[in-house]
Every structure is written in structure tokens, then in C-alpha cells.
Amino acid sequence: HLSGCSPFSCCIMSSDEDVYPAAALDASDDDGHGRAFTAAEAHFEGIGLTTDPSGKDVCRLCFASHDANAWSRAEGSRLIILSALCTPAPTAPSAPSATPATIPGAIQVISFGGGFNLPLWAAKEQGFFKRHGIEVQHTITADSKQVFSGLMAGQYHVAITALDNIMAYQEGQGEVKFDPPSDFFGFMGSDDGFLSLVAAPEVKTFADLKGKTISVDAMSNGFSFALRDMLARNGIKESDVQWARAGGTDRRFAALMEGQHAATMLRAPFDLQAKNRGFNQLATTRSTIGNYMGIVGASRRSWAASNEAQVVSFIRAYRDAIRWLKMPENRPQAQALLMKYVPNMNAQIAAQSGDLLLDPQSGFFSDVQLDDKGIQAVMDLRSKLGESTQKLTDPSKYVDKRYWQKAMQP
């Protein structure tokens, strides 16, 4: 009986029994159905069910006959489709689908979605923020524009973002032009970015990328310079490929899974999820560039100068969270955080992610330091590939270690 019902599509899971589970997908157009199917496929794959791949083709949808014995769980929870596989669900504190009320007095932090937010989650759940006298409210962004426009407007106070983004804006090369000019800077280091160039199953070498489409957040900032340098080192000219803008890591991952693009730069644990599904890791920044200052804690100089104690406390809490996460006895709790905040993260991927993110040598920076060699590498890349031919030589334009130095004092 369909009278008054809204149409929906569904995906069917194969079964060794005589029962075939089906999941309703709320998507009325081709693009929406594809995203919904990809998310549902990954979700059910994580609990051991295989989805019939023909259901992804919206042209093959048809009416299903009525079965009086069919069982429907009307009160079941919904699978979140918005950012496909790795954006926190609405029940998570950092969900992008609903804007929570601003907490008065809280440090407003913004970052891209993904398991690399592990120190933020640990700092909150283990009480490190509270221990250092601050409250933090975390927002997930869709793209770099939201991050830096929000920082300039005072909507956000701290961004966990790429150092290269800071350089881009301070050199007037950012996507958004500000008047007066921006005063962004990095005050602590988080990690080297955990960056990998990951390609579709049929793309096995760099040479296979010729003529295909590679997605980026933006050509003029983020990690696109590291990607372009990686291609050049492996004999691929920028004109050999096509470029598409697809947003942050979580959105590029979703687009890659859907076959919209042939390759993209991914951060852990997205690269692990991709490899587990048959995609190929062509290279990493660690193997091609070496020291690279990927992710930093950033703010406006004006806000930091007026809120020095809060910046210092944030650095200490973030550092304490990383040290706690790296303790072997806390690994099960670290993996539990990944599974709690990253939908479709199963125990296997959580364990792999923990090994990578918390590696004593190559994981999150235990002392959240701003690595000089890594900063120089980012400056060199922007000097070579940025809009201006001017060589960047002064790191103090982009970072200020004074807050970190105070945070490291007893």
C-alpha cells in the first residue's frame, strides 16, 4: 500500500539464508543515490554483509512486489550520507549537518573531518581540556574557505589546518581575499599530514594517471602543492591530467570511492580504508618529500595576543592527549574513540589507523613542535609552485613559537 508514501530506493544485501535484508536510501536523484549507496555499501560491509552492486545504478531501479511477511524496522536509526563515509554522525559533537548553539566562553575549533581529529576527541573525553581550564567546541568544515572566512570573522578561534594554507593567505594567494589582510599564523604542530596519493584499482602506477582526473581541495593551497610535486618527481606533468575540486579529505574520499575521480591525496585513516577496498597507494609525502610540516594549530595573531593563556592551555591539552594516546596501555581506548567518532570504522581499520597515527616515530608529534625542516619544505614548495615567483625565506611570517615555548614550561 503506497498511498501517501514518499518514494525511496533500497540496496539489497546478499545472504546465505532465505532472508535478504534491504536498506532504504533517501535520495531522489542520480547523484544523491550514488552517494547514499556508497555509504550504505561500506556500512554493511563492516558488519559482514555484501551489497548487490547493481543497486548503485539508478537506471536499474524498479518497483518491488508486496510481501505481507516482510519485516520492517520503522524505528531503526538512519545511516548518515552527507559526507559519505567518514563524517561524524549528527550525534557526535562535531557533526556538520546541524549547527549546535555556541557555548559561551568556549574556544571554537574548526577542522576537516576524519580520524586525524583523534587528539581533539581524546583531549575532550579524557578531560585534558578541562584540566587545563578551557572548554572547546569543535566544528567540522566542508572546505578551506569556511575555515579561513570563519577565522577572520571571529566565528572560530583555532583551526587545525595545513601550514601551507597559512602561507597561502599570508602571501595573498588564498582563495578568499580579505580587507584588511589576514593575520593567520601557526602556533603548534600536530603531524606531517599522513598524506598518501591513492588511486582507483585500475591505476597501478603514476603513468596510469595520464589523461585521468585527480581531485584536490583547491589548486592554490592545502596539500595540492605536495601532490603536484609528487607527480613531477614521477614524470607526470600537470597538463597530463585533469583537475577537479572536490572539497576536504572526507569528500574527496567519497568521490574517489564513487569513481568520480581516478586519484586524490588522502590523509590517514582514509588511505587505509581505500586500500582495504582495493585502491592503490602510489606514494606518500614522507617517502617523496621527507620532513614536511603538514598540520598545525592556527589562529589569528590578534586573537591569540588577547587570549594567550587560552592558546597555551590548548597546546598543553593537545600535547597531553597525544602522549596519552601513544601509551600502549591506552591503545584499546584510542581505537574505541576512532570507532565512536568515525562512522563505518570497524575494528580492523581502527587498529590499522592506531598503528599509523600513533607510531612513536612517524605519528602525531608528541611535543606538538613546529619542525623547522618541515616548515622549510612547505616554504620551498610554495616558492616553486605558488602564484608568485618570490622565494619565501622568513618562517616567522607564518609561525610563532612563543606560545609553544610557554606551553612547554612546567
Tab-separated table of C-alpha atoms in Angstrom:
chain	number	residue	atom	x	y	z
A	1	HIS	CA	0.000	0.000	0.000
A	2	LEU	CA	1.911	3.076	-1.267
A	3	SER	CA	-0.747	5.742	-0.902
A	4	GLY	CA	0.784	8.836	0.713
A	5	CYS	CA	4.255	7.302	0.891
A	6	SER	CA	7.389	9.106	-0.308
A	7	PRO	CA	9.374	7.152	-2.907
A	8	PHE	CA	12.690	5.689	-1.875
A	9	SER	CA	15.274	3.318	-3.289
A	10	CYS	CA	16.932	0.481	-1.438
A	11	CYS	CA	20.021	-1.679	-1.566
A	12	ILE	CA	19.787	-5.447	-1.217
A	13	MET	CA	22.367	-7.495	0.699
A	14	SER	CA	23.224	-10.983	-0.458
A	15	SER	CA	22.615	-13.779	2.035
A	16	ASP	CA	23.363	-17.450	2.529
A	17	GLU	CA	19.928	-17.831	4.090
A	18	ASP	CA	16.485	-17.412	2.593
A	19	VAL	CA	16.308	-13.885	4.011
A	20	TYR	CA	17.532	-10.877	2.023
A	21	PRO	CA	17.980	-7.690	4.064
A	22	ALA	CA	17.171	-4.395	2.331
A	23	ALA	CA	18.009	-0.818	3.349
A	24	ALA	CA	16.019	2.236	2.299
A	25	LEU	CA	18.002	5.085	0.775
A	26	ASP	CA	16.583	8.612	0.975
A	27	ALA	CA	17.853	10.004	-2.321
A	28	SER	CA	15.720	11.123	-5.225
A	29	ASP	CA	18.319	11.965	-7.877
A	30	ASP	CA	21.171	10.096	-9.568
A	31	ASP	CA	23.962	11.839	-7.656
A	32	GLY	CA	22.261	11.538	-4.289
A	33	HIS	CA	21.507	7.871	-4.862
A	34	GLY	CA	25.154	7.161	-5.718
A	35	ARG	CA	26.429	8.798	-2.524
A	36	ALA	CA	23.789	7.024	-0.457
A	37	PHE	CA	24.566	3.647	-1.990
A	38	THR	CA	28.329	4.050	-1.404
A	39	ALA	CA	27.779	4.904	2.262
A	40	ALA	CA	25.329	2.026	2.757
A	41	GLU	CA	27.657	-0.421	0.988
A	42	ALA	CA	30.568	0.490	3.275
A	43	HIS	CA	28.364	0.333	6.381
A	44	PHE	CA	27.080	-3.168	5.678
A	45	GLU	CA	30.498	-4.347	4.510
A	46	GLY	CA	31.737	-3.511	8.011
A	47	ILE	CA	29.245	-5.953	9.562
A	48	GLY	CA	29.879	-8.761	7.099
A	49	LEU	CA	27.125	-8.227	4.533
A	50	THR	CA	27.758	-7.934	0.794
A	51	THR	CA	25.653	-5.468	-1.182
A	52	ASP	CA	24.318	-6.245	-4.650
A	53	PRO	CA	26.374	-3.782	-6.797
A	54	SER	CA	23.658	-3.432	-9.429
A	55	GLY	CA	21.697	-1.307	-6.980
A	56	LYS	CA	24.116	1.580	-7.449
A	57	ASP	CA	22.821	2.146	-10.989
A	58	VAL	CA	19.740	4.314	-10.524
A	59	CYS	CA	18.555	3.332	-14.009
A	60	ARG	CA	18.104	-0.252	-12.824
A	61	LEU	CA	15.704	0.594	-10.002
A	62	CYS	CA	12.258	-0.987	-10.240
A	63	PHE	CA	9.129	-1.472	-8.173
A	64	ALA	CA	9.212	-4.281	-5.634
A	65	SER	CA	6.203	-6.544	-5.203
A	66	HIS	CA	4.315	-6.506	-1.910
A	67	ASP	CA	5.147	-9.204	0.656
A	68	ALA	CA	2.796	-9.463	3.610
A	69	ASN	CA	5.530	-11.269	5.574
A	70	ALA	CA	8.195	-8.613	5.007
A	71	TRP	CA	9.558	-7.206	8.256
A	72	SER	CA	10.331	-3.501	8.565
A	73	ARG	CA	12.129	-1.791	11.428
A	74	ALA	CA	10.469	1.609	11.314
A	75	GLU	CA	12.301	2.881	14.388
A	76	GLY	CA	15.768	1.999	13.090
A	77	SER	CA	18.486	4.644	13.167
A	78	ARG	CA	19.378	6.375	9.922
A	79	LEU	CA	22.696	5.997	8.147
A	80	ILE	CA	24.228	9.430	7.579
A	81	ILE	CA	25.023	10.080	3.915
A	82	LEU	CA	26.111	13.728	3.884
A	83	SER	CA	29.860	13.216	3.580
A	84	ALA	CA	29.592	9.609	2.527
A	85	LEU	CA	31.849	7.510	4.710
A	86	CYS	CA	33.822	9.468	7.265
A	87	THR	CA	31.927	12.488	8.552
A	88	PRO	CA	30.768	12.155	12.156
A	89	ALA	CA	27.094	11.399	12.638
A	90	PRO	CA	24.747	14.078	13.993
A	91	THR	CA	25.013	12.644	17.492
A	92	ALA	CA	28.741	13.407	17.516
A	93	PRO	CA	29.773	16.772	18.960
A	94	SER	CA	31.457	17.823	15.739
A	95	ALA	CA	28.705	16.964	13.283
A	96	PRO	CA	28.386	19.283	10.287
A	97	SER	CA	24.769	18.542	9.482
A	98	ALA	CA	23.389	20.627	12.325
A	99	THR	CA	24.932	23.755	13.776
A	100	PRO	CA	24.897	23.481	17.580
A	101	ALA	CA	24.390	26.502	19.780
A	102	THR	CA	27.649	28.274	20.549
A	103	ILE	CA	28.908	27.555	24.049
A	104	PRO	CA	29.734	30.884	25.737
A	105	GLY	CA	33.425	31.172	26.574
A	106	ALA	CA	34.448	28.064	24.657
A	107	ILE	CA	37.348	28.052	22.232
A	108	GLN	CA	35.756	27.473	18.842
A	109	VAL	CA	37.879	24.963	16.901
A	110	ILE	CA	37.376	24.006	13.252
A	111	SER	CA	38.963	21.210	11.239
A	112	PHE	CA	38.268	18.824	8.388
A	113	GLY	CA	36.537	15.561	9.242
A	114	GLY	CA	38.373	12.300	9.813
A	115	GLY	CA	40.285	10.121	12.241
A	116	PHE	CA	43.133	12.634	12.388
A	117	ASN	CA	40.948	14.541	14.888
A	118	LEU	CA	41.846	11.848	17.417
A	119	PRO	CA	43.824	14.231	19.719
A	120	LEU	CA	40.823	16.584	19.922
A	121	TRP	CA	38.485	13.743	20.844
A	122	ALA	CA	40.908	12.349	23.419
A	123	ALA	CA	41.533	15.788	24.936
A	124	LYS	CA	37.819	16.219	25.461
A	125	GLU	CA	36.866	12.736	26.611
A	126	GLN	CA	39.888	12.261	28.870
A	127	GLY	CA	39.428	15.673	30.428
A	128	PHE	CA	42.666	17.319	29.252
A	129	PHE	CA	40.898	20.464	28.065
A	130	LYS	CA	39.086	20.737	31.391
A	131	ARG	CA	42.281	20.008	33.329
A	132	HIS	CA	43.944	22.986	31.677
A	133	GLY	CA	40.995	25.254	32.374
A	134	ILE	CA	39.405	25.558	28.925
A	135	GLU	CA	36.314	24.362	27.088
A	136	VAL	CA	36.456	23.526	23.394
A	137	GLN	CA	33.644	23.337	20.851
A	138	HIS	CA	34.601	21.506	17.658
A	139	THR	CA	33.173	22.077	14.170
A	140	ILE	CA	33.814	20.024	11.021
A	141	THR	CA	34.319	22.066	7.860
A	142	ALA	CA	33.379	21.318	4.267
A	143	ASP	CA	36.294	23.225	2.703
A	144	SER	CA	39.148	25.653	3.330
A	145	LYS	CA	37.050	28.733	2.577
A	146	GLN	CA	34.836	28.093	5.589
A	147	VAL	CA	37.902	27.715	7.817
A	148	PHE	CA	39.588	30.985	6.967
A	149	SER	CA	36.497	33.095	6.440
A	150	GLY	CA	35.312	31.877	9.840
A	151	LEU	CA	38.633	32.691	11.496
A	152	MET	CA	38.620	36.214	10.067
A	153	ALA	CA	35.014	36.764	11.166
A	154	GLY	CA	35.741	35.556	14.699
A	155	GLN	CA	33.325	32.643	14.323
A	156	TYR	CA	36.230	30.274	15.015
A	157	HIS	CA	39.313	30.888	17.149
A	158	VAL	CA	41.548	27.927	16.308
A	159	ALA	CA	41.885	25.870	13.139
A	160	ILE	CA	43.603	22.516	12.824
A	161	THR	CA	44.754	23.018	9.254
A	162	ALA	CA	47.611	22.743	6.773
A	163	LEU	CA	50.563	25.088	7.293
A	164	ASP	CA	50.566	25.660	3.541
A	165	ASN	CA	47.110	27.219	3.894
A	166	ILE	CA	48.569	29.758	6.321
A	167	MET	CA	51.354	30.609	3.885
A	168	ALA	CA	48.897	30.976	1.033
A	169	TYR	CA	46.785	33.534	2.851
A	170	GLN	CA	49.723	35.448	4.326
A	171	GLU	CA	51.199	35.779	0.839
A	172	GLY	CA	47.901	36.993	-0.604
A	173	GLN	CA	47.461	33.761	-2.554
A	174	GLY	CA	44.486	32.347	-0.663
A	175	GLU	CA	41.139	31.713	-2.302
A	176	VAL	CA	39.422	34.425	-0.268
A	177	LYS	CA	40.790	37.961	-0.388
A	178	PHE	CA	40.488	39.813	2.912
A	179	ASP	CA	40.448	43.543	3.600
A	180	PRO	CA	42.158	44.234	5.935
A	181	PRO	CA	44.689	41.458	5.180
A	182	SER	CA	44.661	38.278	7.239
A	183	ASP	CA	46.940	37.737	10.231
A	184	PHE	CA	46.903	33.932	10.394
A	185	PHE	CA	49.790	32.012	11.954
A	186	GLY	CA	50.651	28.554	13.261
A	187	PHE	CA	51.317	28.188	16.988
A	188	MET	CA	51.888	24.423	17.302
A	189	GLY	CA	52.498	21.367	15.127
A	190	SER	CA	50.254	18.311	15.002
A	191	ASP	CA	51.642	15.952	12.360
A	192	ASP	CA	53.190	15.704	8.914
A	193	GLY	CA	49.789	15.277	7.314
A	194	PHE	CA	49.842	11.468	6.948
A	195	LEU	CA	49.472	12.124	3.224
A	196	SER	CA	49.170	9.463	0.541
A	197	LEU	CA	48.342	9.649	-3.135
A	198	VAL	CA	45.658	6.987	-3.551
A	199	ALA	CA	44.289	5.858	-6.898
A	200	ALA	CA	41.472	3.737	-8.277
A	201	PRO	CA	42.049	-0.033	-8.551
A	202	GLU	CA	42.848	0.183	-12.264
A	203	VAL	CA	45.509	2.882	-11.678
A	204	LYS	CA	48.566	0.940	-10.563
A	205	THR	CA	51.390	3.321	-11.493
A	206	PHE	CA	51.941	7.045	-11.954
A	207	ALA	CA	51.980	6.516	-15.712
A	208	ASP	CA	48.408	5.200	-15.494
A	209	LEU	CA	47.279	8.650	-14.306
A	210	LYS	CA	47.838	10.291	-17.696
A	211	GLY	CA	44.574	11.548	-19.138
A	212	LYS	CA	42.680	10.915	-15.926
A	213	THR	CA	41.147	13.242	-13.325
A	214	ILE	CA	42.748	13.978	-9.955
A	215	SER	CA	40.767	15.760	-7.249
A	216	VAL	CA	42.032	18.438	-4.849
A	217	ASP	CA	40.583	20.724	-2.210
A	218	ALA	CA	41.939	23.718	-4.155
A	219	MET	CA	44.807	24.197	-6.593
A	220	SER	CA	46.277	27.174	-4.753
A	221	ASN	CA	46.510	25.871	-1.182
A	222	GLY	CA	46.066	22.850	1.037
A	223	PHE	CA	48.107	19.825	0.001
A	224	SER	CA	47.866	20.375	-3.742
A	225	PHE	CA	51.493	21.569	-3.975
A	226	ALA	CA	52.726	18.397	-2.293
A	227	LEU	CA	50.621	16.404	-4.750
A	228	ARG	CA	51.886	18.354	-7.768
A	229	ASP	CA	55.477	17.931	-6.588
A	230	MET	CA	54.884	14.218	-6.136
A	231	LEU	CA	53.589	13.955	-9.716
A	232	ALA	CA	56.557	15.898	-11.101
A	233	ARG	CA	59.033	13.666	-9.284
A	234	ASN	CA	57.398	10.710	-11.010
A	235	GLY	CA	57.325	12.111	-14.537
A	236	ILE	CA	53.744	13.394	-14.674
A	237	LYS	CA	53.234	16.966	-15.893
A	238	GLU	CA	50.255	18.936	-14.641
A	239	SER	CA	48.950	19.073	-18.202
A	240	ASP	CA	48.999	15.266	-18.364
A	241	VAL	CA	45.993	15.050	-16.042
A	242	GLN	CA	42.698	16.813	-15.472
A	243	TRP	CA	41.936	18.535	-12.173
A	244	ALA	CA	38.708	18.662	-10.194
A	245	ARG	CA	37.884	20.452	-6.984
A	246	ALA	CA	36.109	18.152	-4.544
A	247	GLY	CA	36.416	19.686	-1.060
A	248	GLY	CA	38.057	18.285	2.064
A	249	THR	CA	39.605	14.863	2.561
A	250	ASP	CA	36.351	13.184	3.554
A	251	ARG	CA	34.560	14.462	0.458
A	252	ARG	CA	37.429	13.599	-1.882
A	253	PHE	CA	37.479	10.116	-0.402
A	254	ALA	CA	33.766	9.710	-1.084
A	255	ALA	CA	34.201	10.929	-4.664
A	256	LEU	CA	37.094	8.515	-5.193
A	257	MET	CA	35.032	5.599	-3.863
A	258	GLU	CA	32.217	6.534	-6.253
A	259	GLY	CA	34.565	6.554	-9.240
A	260	GLN	CA	34.184	10.272	-9.913
A	261	HIS	CA	37.963	10.749	-9.997
A	262	ALA	CA	40.953	8.499	-10.619
A	263	ALA	CA	43.123	9.647	-7.716
A	264	THR	CA	43.423	12.083	-4.840
A	265	MET	CA	45.600	12.911	-1.859
A	266	LEU	CA	44.232	11.284	1.302
A	267	ARG	CA	45.061	11.559	4.971
A	268	ALA	CA	45.001	8.595	7.332
A	269	PRO	CA	42.794	6.715	8.005
A	270	PHE	CA	41.074	7.394	4.673
A	271	ASP	CA	44.021	5.869	2.819
A	272	LEU	CA	43.719	2.685	4.887
A	273	GLN	CA	40.013	2.399	4.154
A	274	ALA	CA	40.700	2.881	0.463
A	275	LYS	CA	43.485	0.272	0.373
A	276	ASN	CA	41.277	-2.221	2.182
A	277	ARG	CA	38.765	-1.825	-0.642
A	278	GLY	CA	41.276	-2.474	-3.428
A	279	PHE	CA	42.520	1.043	-4.148
A	280	ASN	CA	46.239	1.648	-4.658
A	281	GLN	CA	48.628	3.829	-2.669
A	282	LEU	CA	51.029	5.251	-5.238
A	283	ALA	CA	53.262	7.249	-2.866
A	284	THR	CA	53.431	9.176	0.407
A	285	THR	CA	54.844	12.624	1.154
A	286	ARG	CA	57.085	11.026	3.762
A	287	SER	CA	58.689	8.824	1.115
A	288	THR	CA	58.982	11.510	-1.581
A	289	ILE	CA	59.493	14.806	0.258
A	290	GLY	CA	60.801	13.756	3.671
A	291	ASN	CA	60.269	16.200	6.545
A	292	TYR	CA	57.034	18.075	5.876
A	293	MET	CA	55.133	20.318	8.304
A	294	GLY	CA	51.653	19.192	7.415
A	295	ILE	CA	49.077	20.112	10.069
A	296	VAL	CA	49.328	22.909	12.613
A	297	GLY	CA	47.192	24.587	15.208
A	298	ALA	CA	46.481	28.036	13.769
A	299	SER	CA	44.756	31.226	14.758
A	300	ARG	CA	44.735	34.955	14.131
A	301	ARG	CA	47.629	36.824	15.740
A	302	SER	CA	45.188	39.410	17.067
A	303	TRP	CA	43.017	36.812	18.815
A	304	ALA	CA	45.998	34.900	20.201
A	305	ALA	CA	47.600	38.047	21.587
A	306	SER	CA	44.403	38.812	23.511
A	307	ASN	CA	43.936	35.197	24.640
A	308	GLU	CA	47.468	33.991	25.347
A	309	ALA	CA	46.519	31.860	28.354
A	310	GLN	CA	43.863	30.024	26.322
A	311	VAL	CA	46.302	29.341	23.478
A	312	VAL	CA	48.914	27.985	25.900
A	313	SER	CA	46.310	25.812	27.622
A	314	PHE	CA	45.079	24.474	24.286
A	315	ILE	CA	48.634	23.483	23.309
A	316	ARG	CA	49.181	21.706	26.629
A	317	ALA	CA	45.890	19.826	26.420
A	318	TYR	CA	46.538	18.753	22.807
A	319	ARG	CA	50.067	17.609	23.755
A	320	ASP	CA	48.800	15.687	26.789
A	321	ALA	CA	46.162	13.983	24.645
A	322	ILE	CA	48.777	12.799	22.142
A	323	ARG	CA	51.045	11.485	24.884
A	324	TRP	CA	48.109	9.655	26.449
A	325	LEU	CA	47.098	8.201	23.078
A	326	LYS	CA	50.625	6.911	22.449
A	327	MET	CA	50.776	4.940	25.699
A	328	PRO	CA	50.458	1.252	24.701
A	329	GLU	CA	48.017	0.540	27.516
A	330	ASN	CA	45.641	3.169	26.110
A	331	ARG	CA	45.549	1.763	22.579
A	332	PRO	CA	42.189	-0.003	23.061
A	333	GLN	CA	40.622	3.285	24.197
A	334	ALA	CA	42.203	5.131	21.262
A	335	GLN	CA	40.717	2.602	18.846
A	336	ALA	CA	37.367	2.893	20.594
A	337	LEU	CA	37.428	6.669	20.009
A	338	LEU	CA	38.023	6.125	16.294
A	339	MET	CA	35.129	3.686	16.113
A	340	LYS	CA	32.889	6.064	18.060
A	341	TYR	CA	33.517	9.189	16.005
A	342	VAL	CA	34.204	7.808	12.526
A	343	PRO	CA	31.177	6.003	11.064
A	344	ASN	CA	31.918	2.748	9.237
A	345	MET	CA	35.204	2.445	11.113
A	346	ASN	CA	35.454	-1.227	12.040
A	347	ALA	CA	37.886	-2.802	14.493
A	348	GLN	CA	40.363	-3.780	11.761
A	349	ILE	CA	40.669	-0.278	10.322
A	350	ALA	CA	40.746	1.246	13.811
A	351	ALA	CA	43.708	-0.973	14.694
A	352	GLN	CA	45.499	-0.090	11.445
A	353	SER	CA	44.770	3.597	11.998
A	354	GLY	CA	46.138	3.432	15.516
A	355	ASP	CA	49.363	1.866	14.275
A	356	LEU	CA	49.827	4.684	11.772
A	357	LEU	CA	48.594	7.714	13.692
A	358	LEU	CA	50.271	6.756	16.964
A	359	ASP	CA	53.573	5.416	15.655
A	360	PRO	CA	56.319	6.612	18.071
A	361	GLN	CA	58.464	7.995	15.233
A	362	SER	CA	56.087	8.982	12.440
A	363	GLY	CA	52.767	9.538	14.216
A	364	PHE	CA	51.374	12.655	15.859
A	365	PHE	CA	54.128	14.894	17.222
A	366	SER	CA	54.483	14.043	20.921
A	367	ASP	CA	55.666	17.560	21.790
A	368	VAL	CA	53.459	19.284	19.164
A	369	GLN	CA	56.584	21.055	17.922
A	370	LEU	CA	56.859	23.196	14.799
A	371	ASP	CA	59.530	21.306	12.851
A	372	ASP	CA	61.996	23.698	11.177
A	373	LYS	CA	62.926	21.333	8.345
A	374	GLY	CA	59.275	20.585	7.709
A	375	ILE	CA	58.412	24.282	7.621
A	376	GLN	CA	61.214	24.883	5.127
A	377	ALA	CA	59.901	22.105	2.885
A	378	VAL	CA	56.461	23.748	2.763
A	379	MET	CA	58.043	27.135	2.033
A	380	ASP	CA	60.130	25.644	-0.777
A	381	LEU	CA	57.078	24.077	-2.407
A	382	ARG	CA	55.090	27.309	-2.309
A	383	SER	CA	58.084	29.246	-3.635
A	384	LYS	CA	58.221	26.874	-6.583
A	385	LEU	CA	54.527	26.364	-7.281
A	386	GLY	CA	52.746	29.397	-5.821
A	387	GLU	CA	51.188	32.256	-7.764
A	388	SER	CA	54.255	34.434	-7.175
A	389	THR	CA	57.826	33.593	-8.167
A	390	GLN	CA	59.069	35.198	-4.951
A	391	LYS	CA	61.106	32.844	-2.785
A	392	LEU	CA	59.769	32.510	0.750
A	393	THR	CA	62.576	32.866	3.271
A	394	ASP	CA	61.076	34.092	6.560
A	395	PRO	CA	59.203	31.423	8.564
A	396	SER	CA	58.253	33.981	11.225
A	397	LYS	CA	55.640	35.326	8.790
A	398	TYR	CA	53.733	32.060	9.183
A	399	VAL	CA	54.554	30.644	12.638
A	400	ASP	CA	55.225	31.979	16.135
A	401	LYS	CA	56.848	29.561	18.570
A	402	ARG	CA	56.459	31.756	21.649
A	403	TYR	CA	53.127	30.221	22.664
A	404	TRP	CA	54.520	26.705	22.253
A	405	GLN	CA	57.629	27.609	24.288
A	406	LYS	CA	55.450	28.881	27.140
A	407	ALA	CA	53.306	25.754	26.953
A	408	MET	CA	56.357	23.523	27.318
A	409	GLN	CA	57.418	25.258	30.538
A	410	PRO	CA	56.451	23.498	33.795
